[in-house]
Short mmCIF file of C-alpha atoms in Angstrom, two decimals:
data_model
loop_
_atom_site.label_atom_id
_atom_site.label_comp_id
_atom_site.label_asym_id
_atom_site.label_seq_id
_atom_site.Cartn_x
_atom_site.Cartn_y
_atom_site.Cartn_z
CA MET A 1 -14.53 -87.07 -5.33
CA ALA A 2 -14.36 -83.56 -7.38
CA VAL A 3 -11.76 -81.40 -6.61
CA GLN A 4 -12.22 -78.00 -6.69
CA ASN A 5 -8.86 -76.05 -7.56
CA HIS A 6 -9.06 -72.45 -6.31
CA PRO A 7 -6.67 -69.41 -7.84
CA GLN A 8 -3.68 -69.18 -5.35
CA HIS A 9 -3.29 -65.62 -4.88
CA GLN A 10 0.58 -65.27 -4.31
CA SER A 11 2.20 -61.92 -2.88
CA ARG A 12 4.27 -59.67 -4.93
CA PHE A 13 6.29 -57.27 -4.09
CA HIS A 14 6.26 -54.23 -6.08
CA PHE A 15 8.80 -51.57 -6.40
CA PRO A 16 8.49 -48.30 -6.19
CA SER A 17 8.07 -46.26 -8.50
CA LEU A 18 11.58 -43.92 -9.02
CA GLN A 19 10.09 -42.11 -12.43
CA GLY A 20 7.43 -41.09 -10.35
CA THR A 21 8.75 -39.89 -7.33
CA GLY A 22 11.23 -38.23 -9.04
CA THR A 23 9.23 -35.87 -10.71
CA ALA A 24 6.89 -35.27 -7.63
CA GLN A 25 10.19 -34.06 -5.94
CA ALA A 26 11.06 -32.07 -8.61
CA ALA A 27 7.74 -30.78 -9.01
CA THR A 28 8.13 -29.75 -5.49
CA ASP A 29 11.78 -28.33 -5.62
CA THR A 30 10.33 -26.32 -8.35
CA THR A 31 7.48 -24.91 -6.71
CA ALA A 32 9.53 -24.30 -3.37
CA ALA A 33 12.14 -22.73 -5.55
CA THR A 34 9.02 -20.34 -7.43
CA THR A 35 7.62 -19.10 -4.17
CA ALA A 36 11.38 -18.31 -2.86
CA THR A 37 11.90 -16.65 -5.91
CA ARG A 38 8.51 -15.08 -6.11
CA VAL A 39 8.83 -13.98 -2.28
CA TYR A 40 12.41 -12.00 -2.25
CA ALA A 41 10.96 -10.69 -5.73
CA PHE A 42 7.85 -8.62 -3.79
CA ALA A 43 10.62 -8.53 -0.75
CA SER A 44 12.60 -6.15 -2.83
CA LEU A 45 10.41 -4.27 -4.17
CA ARG A 46 8.96 -3.30 -1.39
CA LEU A 47 12.71 -2.38 0.34
CA LEU A 48 12.69 -0.22 -3.45
CA THR A 49 9.60 1.45 -2.77
CA GLY A 50 10.29 2.56 0.62
CA PHE A 51 13.74 3.68 0.09
CA VAL A 52 11.79 6.14 -2.68
CA PHE A 53 9.32 7.31 -0.49
CA LEU A 54 11.99 8.05 2.71
CA TRP A 55 14.63 9.54 0.83
CA ALA A 56 12.22 12.23 -0.90
CA PHE A 57 11.70 13.12 2.68
CA LEU A 58 15.04 13.10 3.99
CA ASP A 59 16.14 15.28 0.62
CA LYS A 60 13.70 17.50 1.24
CA THR A 61 14.33 18.07 4.65
CA PHE A 62 18.20 18.56 4.20
CA GLY A 63 18.07 19.79 1.05
CA PHE A 64 21.31 17.26 0.03
CA GLY A 65 21.51 18.64 -3.54
CA TYR A 66 19.33 16.35 -5.58
CA ALA A 67 15.77 17.27 -6.05
CA THR A 68 15.82 20.01 -3.14
CA ALA A 69 19.05 22.75 -3.66
CA SER A 70 21.61 23.11 -0.38
CA GLY A 71 20.24 24.64 1.99
CA LYS A 72 17.00 25.23 0.42
CA GLY A 73 15.79 22.23 3.10
CA TRP A 74 12.53 22.04 5.23
CA ILE A 75 15.06 21.92 7.86
CA ASP A 76 16.30 25.79 6.25
CA GLY A 77 13.03 26.79 6.14
CA GLY A 78 12.12 25.94 2.82
CA SER A 79 8.64 24.48 1.79
CA PRO A 80 8.85 21.30 0.64
CA THR A 81 5.45 21.77 -1.30
CA LYS A 82 5.17 26.12 -2.61
CA GLY A 83 7.52 24.91 -5.51
CA PHE A 84 5.68 21.99 -6.68
CA LEU A 85 1.57 23.25 -5.53
CA SER A 86 2.65 26.34 -7.23
CA SER A 87 3.96 24.93 -10.65
CA VAL A 88 0.58 23.34 -11.24
CA ALA A 89 -0.17 24.21 -14.38
CA ALA A 90 -3.69 22.01 -15.54
CA GLY A 91 -6.23 19.73 -13.85
CA PRO A 92 -9.26 20.87 -12.16
CA LEU A 93 -7.86 21.90 -8.91
CA GLU A 94 -4.81 23.86 -10.17
CA SER A 95 -6.86 26.43 -7.95
CA THR A 96 -6.97 25.03 -4.62
CA PHE A 97 -3.52 23.57 -5.38
CA HIS A 98 -2.31 27.69 -5.55
CA ASP A 99 -3.80 28.05 -2.53
CA TRP A 100 -2.65 25.16 -0.83
CA ALA A 101 0.79 25.89 -1.38
CA GLY A 102 3.08 26.17 1.34
CA ALA A 103 0.49 26.38 4.28
CA GLY A 104 2.46 25.12 6.92
CA TRP A 105 -0.52 22.04 7.29
CA VAL A 106 0.27 20.41 3.89
CA ASN A 107 3.82 21.07 4.43
CA TRP A 108 3.62 18.75 7.77
CA LEU A 109 0.46 16.18 5.91
CA PHE A 110 2.75 16.17 2.82
CA MET A 111 5.66 15.26 5.34
CA LEU A 112 4.45 12.82 7.94
CA GLY A 113 3.05 10.90 4.45
CA LEU A 114 6.53 10.24 3.12
CA LEU A 115 7.91 9.54 5.51
CA GLY A 116 5.40 7.13 7.29
CA VAL A 117 5.05 5.38 4.05
CA GLY A 118 8.85 5.18 3.83
CA VAL A 119 9.42 3.72 7.06
CA ALA A 120 6.54 1.02 6.78
CA LEU A 121 7.42 -0.21 3.66
CA VAL A 122 11.60 -0.77 4.89
CA ALA A 123 10.80 -2.22 8.13
CA GLY A 124 7.74 -4.29 6.96
CA VAL A 125 4.76 -3.13 9.18
CA ALA A 126 1.65 -1.49 8.53
CA LEU A 127 1.76 -1.88 4.87
CA ARG A 128 -1.99 -1.74 4.67
CA LEU A 129 -1.69 1.75 6.23
CA ALA A 130 0.96 3.17 4.30
CA ALA A 131 -1.10 1.43 0.88
CA VAL A 132 -4.10 3.90 1.69
CA ALA A 133 -1.78 6.75 2.90
CA GLY A 134 0.49 6.85 -0.18
CA THR A 135 -2.79 5.95 -3.03
CA ALA A 136 -4.18 9.08 -1.39
CA LEU A 137 -0.90 10.74 -1.94
CA MET A 138 0.00 9.43 -5.65
CA ALA A 139 -3.76 10.39 -6.21
CA LEU A 140 -3.17 14.20 -5.26
CA MET A 141 0.03 14.37 -7.04
CA TRP A 142 -1.61 12.85 -10.18
CA ILE A 143 -4.01 15.57 -10.17
CA ALA A 144 -1.85 18.25 -9.27
CA GLU A 145 0.04 17.17 -12.87
CA TRP A 146 -2.88 15.76 -14.30
CA PRO A 147 -2.15 13.51 -17.43
CA PRO A 148 -4.63 13.67 -19.62
CA ALA A 149 -4.57 17.63 -20.70
CA LYS A 150 -2.55 18.24 -23.71
CA GLN A 151 -2.05 21.91 -22.84
CA LEU A 152 -0.95 23.81 -20.39
CA SER A 153 -3.45 26.79 -18.66
CA ASP A 154 -1.43 29.32 -20.55
CA GLY A 155 -1.49 27.43 -23.90
CA THR A 156 1.51 25.34 -23.92
CA VAL A 157 1.63 21.73 -25.17
CA SER A 158 2.06 20.14 -21.68
CA MET A 159 4.32 17.40 -22.58
CA SER A 160 2.14 14.38 -21.26
CA SER A 161 3.05 11.73 -22.23
CA ASN A 162 0.53 9.13 -21.58
CA PRO A 163 -3.31 10.09 -20.54
CA PHE A 164 -3.95 7.98 -17.60
CA ALA A 165 -0.81 5.87 -16.78
CA ASP A 166 2.32 7.44 -15.31
CA TYR A 167 4.85 6.96 -12.27
CA HIS A 168 1.89 8.07 -9.67
CA LEU A 169 -0.76 4.84 -10.71
CA ILE A 170 2.13 2.94 -11.05
CA TYR A 171 3.54 3.84 -7.75
CA ALA A 172 -0.17 3.57 -6.41
CA VAL A 173 -0.74 -0.55 -7.62
CA VAL A 174 2.53 -1.52 -5.78
CA LEU A 175 1.60 0.02 -2.66
CA ILE A 176 -1.85 -1.62 -3.01
CA ALA A 177 -0.46 -5.09 -4.36
CA LEU A 178 2.59 -5.28 -1.33
CA ALA A 179 -0.24 -4.50 0.92
CA ALA A 180 -2.23 -7.23 -0.71
CA ALA A 181 0.39 -9.34 -1.01
CA GLY A 182 1.91 -8.98 3.02
CA VAL A 183 5.41 -9.52 2.70
CA GLY A 184 6.59 -7.84 5.67
CA ALA A 185 8.24 -10.38 7.14
CA THR A 186 10.82 -10.83 4.57
CA TRP A 187 13.70 -8.83 4.79
CA GLY A 188 11.26 -6.48 7.33
CA LEU A 189 9.78 -7.03 11.33
CA GLY A 190 6.11 -7.70 9.72
CA LYS A 191 6.43 -11.34 11.80
CA VAL A 192 6.99 -9.14 14.85
CA TRP A 193 4.76 -6.58 14.49
CA ALA A 194 2.13 -9.44 13.67
CA THR A 195 2.18 -10.51 17.50
CA LEU A 196 1.34 -7.10 18.59
CA PRO A 197 -1.75 -7.57 20.55
CA ILE A 198 -3.26 -3.87 19.00
CA VAL A 199 -2.12 -5.18 15.49
CA ARG A 200 -3.95 -9.12 16.28
CA ASP A 201 -6.90 -7.08 17.37
CA HIS A 202 -7.78 -4.51 14.50
CA ASN A 203 -6.41 -6.37 10.59
CA TRP A 204 -6.12 -2.62 9.64
CA LEU A 205 -3.05 -2.08 11.13
CA LYS A 206 -1.36 -5.33 9.17
#
């Protein structure tokens, strides 16, 4: 009688690969740390940028003696736009800005823009609206200073250091980046803001 030998399958116990687990855990920890760093960096950028706008509003309103001399604030009867717009000396809208200088509606729009963008960024709410309003404000100020000009309208050297990229452009890009990243929840009220019914129904308010 022929005896058939069948191979025996023995169950073998394998220890889990500690090296693989450790590597995966380290990668997870690194990713989490990188994400946290990115979130806090964006939150810091949001708060600092918001303070720039908010401080500009406060200084121009109360005349703290920095960009606006004491006693020359908006609350004292001074104009937050007359000095800047009257001094525009280059660009395609030079005469237009001169006409706008000190006008009541321009003062109100300018100051409400500074206040709105500043409060939105510091609070971490309505970042998309802040990006739109802030970018429009920075674009107008960029045109007013007109970096492409090598000479002013009176023929003097403009002293422009760059024909395109200046701090107005940088601020505009920062505002857009903050809105795109949606970083209002960290050190802000973005999470609470997002739960409001009107905000849930209208994404452009986020």
